[in-house]
Structures are given as C-alpha cells and as structure tokens.
C-alpha positions as YAML, in Angstrom:
chain: A
units: angstrom
residues:
- id: 1
  name: MET
  ca: [1.56, -53.43, -48.47]
- id: 2
  name: ALA
  ca: [3.02, -50.43, -46.77]
- id: 3
  name: THR
  ca: [1.28, -47.72, -48.76]
- id: 4
  name: ALA
  ca: [-2.38, -47.03, -49.33]
- id: 5
  name: ARG
  ca: [-3.38, -47.46, -52.95]
- id: 6
  name: LYS
  ca: [-6.17, -45.89, -54.92]
- id: 7
  name: PHE
  ca: [-7.86, -48.15, -57.42]
- id: 8
  name: SER
  ca: [-10.02, -46.92, -60.26]
- id: 9
  name: GLU
  ca: [-13.78, -47.34, -60.16]
- id: 10
  name: LYS
  ca: [-13.46, -49.84, -63.01]
- id: 11
  name: VAL
  ca: [-11.21, -52.11, -60.94]
- id: 12
  name: LEU
  ca: [-13.44, -51.81, -57.89]
- id: 13
  name: LYS
  ca: [-16.48, -52.65, -60.05]
- id: 14
  name: HIS
  ca: [-14.81, -55.93, -61.08]
- id: 15
  name: LEU
  ca: [-14.48, -56.88, -57.40]
- id: 16
  name: LYS
  ca: [-18.25, -57.00, -57.04]
- id: 17
  name: THR
  ca: [-18.93, -59.43, -59.89]
- id: 18
  name: THR
  ca: [-17.91, -63.03, -60.46]
- id: 19
  name: HIS
  ca: [-16.08, -63.77, -63.68]
- id: 20
  name: PRO
  ca: [-15.91, -66.96, -65.77]
- id: 21
  name: GLU
  ca: [-12.74, -69.03, -65.66]
- id: 22
  name: ASN
  ca: [-11.68, -68.07, -69.19]
- id: 23
  name: ALA
  ca: [-11.58, -64.39, -68.20]
- id: 24
  name: PHE
  ca: [-8.24, -65.03, -66.49]
- id: 25
  name: SER
  ca: [-6.54, -67.56, -68.79]
- id: 26
  name: PRO
  ca: [-6.05, -67.81, -72.57]
- id: 27
  name: THR
  ca: [-8.36, -70.23, -74.38]
- id: 28
  name: PHE
  ca: [-7.84, -72.23, -77.57]
- id: 29
  name: VAL
  ca: [-10.90, -71.80, -79.82]
- id: 30
  name: ASN
  ca: [-11.13, -72.78, -83.51]
- id: 31
  name: ASN
  ca: [-7.36, -73.28, -83.86]
- id: 32
  name: PHE
  ca: [-6.67, -69.80, -82.44]
- id: 33
  name: TRP
  ca: [-5.60, -68.66, -79.01]
- id: 34
  name: ARG
  ca: [-7.88, -66.03, -77.51]
- id: 35
  name: SER
  ca: [-6.40, -63.61, -75.04]
- id: 36
  name: PRO
  ca: [-7.83, -63.57, -71.53]
- id: 37
  name: LYS
  ca: [-10.19, -60.74, -70.63]
- id: 38
  name: PHE
  ca: [-7.72, -59.59, -67.97]
- id: 39
  name: SER
  ca: [-4.00, -59.42, -68.74]
- id: 40
  name: LEU
  ca: [-1.53, -60.67, -66.12]
- id: 41
  name: ARG
  ca: [-0.87, -57.08, -65.06]
- id: 42
  name: ARG
  ca: [-4.59, -56.42, -64.60]
- id: 43
  name: GLN
  ca: [-4.94, -59.73, -62.73]
- id: 44
  name: ALA
  ca: [-2.21, -58.66, -60.32]
- id: 45
  name: GLU
  ca: [-3.95, -55.32, -59.87]
- id: 46
  name: LEU
  ca: [-7.27, -57.09, -59.19]
- id: 47
  name: ARG
  ca: [-5.64, -59.47, -56.71]
- id: 48
  name: LYS
  ca: [-4.08, -56.55, -54.81]
- id: 49
  name: ALA
  ca: [-7.39, -54.70, -54.79]
- id: 50
  name: CYS
  ca: [-9.09, -57.84, -53.43]
- id: 51
  name: LEU
  ca: [-6.58, -58.18, -50.62]
- id: 52
  name: LEU
  ca: [-6.81, -54.51, -49.66]
- id: 53
  name: ASN
  ca: [-10.62, -54.58, -49.68]
- id: 54
  name: ASN
  ca: [-10.87, -57.86, -47.73]
- id: 55
  name: VAL
  ca: [-12.36, -59.80, -50.66]
- id: 56
  name: ASP
  ca: [-11.29, -63.36, -51.38]
- id: 57
  name: PRO
  ca: [-9.80, -63.45, -54.93]
- id: 58
  name: ALA
  ca: [-11.31, -66.92, -55.49]
- id: 59
  name: SER
  ca: [-14.79, -65.49, -54.86]
- id: 60
  name: ILE
  ca: [-14.62, -63.43, -58.07]
- id: 61
  name: GLY
  ca: [-13.31, -66.37, -60.08]
- id: 62
  name: MET
  ca: [-9.58, -65.65, -60.00]
- id: 63
  name: PRO
  ca: [-7.30, -68.70, -60.12]
- id: 64
  name: GLU
  ca: [-4.90, -69.41, -57.28]
- id: 65
  name: PRO
  ca: [-1.54, -67.67, -57.78]
- id: 66
  name: LYS
  ca: [1.21, -69.97, -59.00]
- id: 67
  name: PRO
  ca: [3.87, -70.69, -56.39]
- id: 68
  name: GLN
  ca: [7.19, -69.07, -57.14]
- id: 69
  name: LYS
  ca: [9.96, -71.37, -58.27]
- id: 70
  name: ILE
  ca: [12.83, -71.91, -55.88]
- id: 71
  name: MET
  ca: [16.05, -70.59, -57.33]
- id: 72
  name: GLN
  ca: [18.80, -73.17, -57.70]
- id: 73
  name: LYS
  ca: [21.89, -71.84, -55.99]
- id: 74
  name: LYS
  ca: [24.95, -72.82, -57.94]
- id: 75
  name: PRO
  ca: [28.45, -71.92, -56.89]
- id: 76
  name: PRO
  ca: [30.04, -69.29, -59.10]
- id: 77
  name: LYS
  ca: [31.93, -70.73, -62.04]
- id: 78
  name: GLY
  ca: [35.09, -68.73, -61.36]
- id: 79
  name: HIS
  ca: [38.09, -68.36, -63.67]
- id: 80
  name: LYS
  ca: [39.64, -71.36, -65.37]
- id: 81
  name: GLN
  ca: [42.95, -70.69, -63.59]
- id: 82
  name: GLN
  ca: [41.23, -70.84, -60.20]
- id: 83
  name: ARG
  ca: [39.25, -73.98, -61.05]
- id: 84
  name: GLU
  ca: [42.33, -75.91, -62.19]
- id: 85
  name: TYR
  ca: [44.70, -74.63, -59.48]
- id: 86
  name: ALA
  ca: [44.42, -77.68, -57.18]
- id: 87
  name: ALA
  ca: [45.02, -80.19, -60.00]
- id: 88
  name: LYS
  ca: [47.97, -78.13, -61.23]
- id: 89
  name: GLN
  ca: [49.54, -78.05, -57.74]
- id: 90
  name: GLU
  ca: [49.04, -81.81, -57.44]
- id: 91
  name: LYS
  ca: [50.82, -82.33, -60.76]
- id: 92
  name: ILE
  ca: [53.70, -80.04, -59.74]
- id: 93
  name: GLN
  ca: [54.13, -81.88, -56.42]
- id: 94
  name: LYS
  ca: [54.11, -85.25, -58.21]
- id: 95
  name: ASN
  ca: [56.77, -84.03, -60.65]
- id: 96
  name: LEU
  ca: [58.89, -82.67, -57.78]
- id: 97
  name: ASP
  ca: [58.68, -86.05, -56.02]
- id: 98
  name: ASP
  ca: [59.84, -87.80, -59.23]
- id: 99
  name: MET
  ca: [62.66, -85.28, -59.85]
- id: 100
  name: PRO
  ca: [65.53, -87.23, -58.16]
- id: 101
  name: GLN
  ca: [64.85, -90.28, -60.40]
- id: 102
  name: LYS
  ca: [64.69, -88.05, -63.48]
- id: 103
  name: ILE
  ca: [68.03, -86.42, -62.59]
- id: 104
  name: GLN
  ca: [69.66, -89.83, -62.07]
- id: 105
  name: LYS
  ca: [68.27, -90.99, -65.41]
- id: 106
  name: TRP
  ca: [69.70, -87.97, -67.25]
- id: 107
  name: LYS
  ca: [73.14, -88.31, -65.58]
- id: 108
  name: MET
  ca: [73.57, -91.84, -66.84]
...
C-alpha cells in the first residue's frame, strides 16, 4: 500500500461496529437470494480501511479472504505444423530408409 488513502466517514464508521455474518455474504430466504449488505467492492474497501487503520477485519465480522487460485501453467499450443513436425520428420526418415527396397521393387 504505497499511497495514503482517504476513506469516507461512512466507511470509517463501519470499522467501529461489528456486523452480522449475513452482512458480507448472500443469504437464501424464502426461495429468494438476498444480496449482502456490503458488495464485494465495498468489502474490499472495508478490508483495506481495516488494514490501514490497524483494525483486524475479523473483529468487525468480515470473513477471511479466499485464497487465490494457483494458475495452471500450460505450454502454448503452437501451430499444427510445429506440433506435428517431429512425427513428420520421423516418417520422412523411415521412407528414405525404405527407398532402396522400393526402387528395386519398381525396377523388377
């Protein structure tokens, strides 16, 4: 957090109170989903305000942040010609090795 941020009085007011669990996550009530009191953007803003003001986010009822998923590193797919180049060279070499027998067969 390289820069100093200014948070609104409303955000700072929320740091002083504890919130119920359903304020931060959607709830299913009477066959309908109810939105959380704080959107994910507001939750991120609250978490940053907590960290900058030395307040533990769990103390105001915020859930633990979800760990980020590790990206699977796949090799690039490449072009079809590049992918099949080794098999094609193998086939060419095999055909070149068989060429003397093929020539003898055609001469007869």
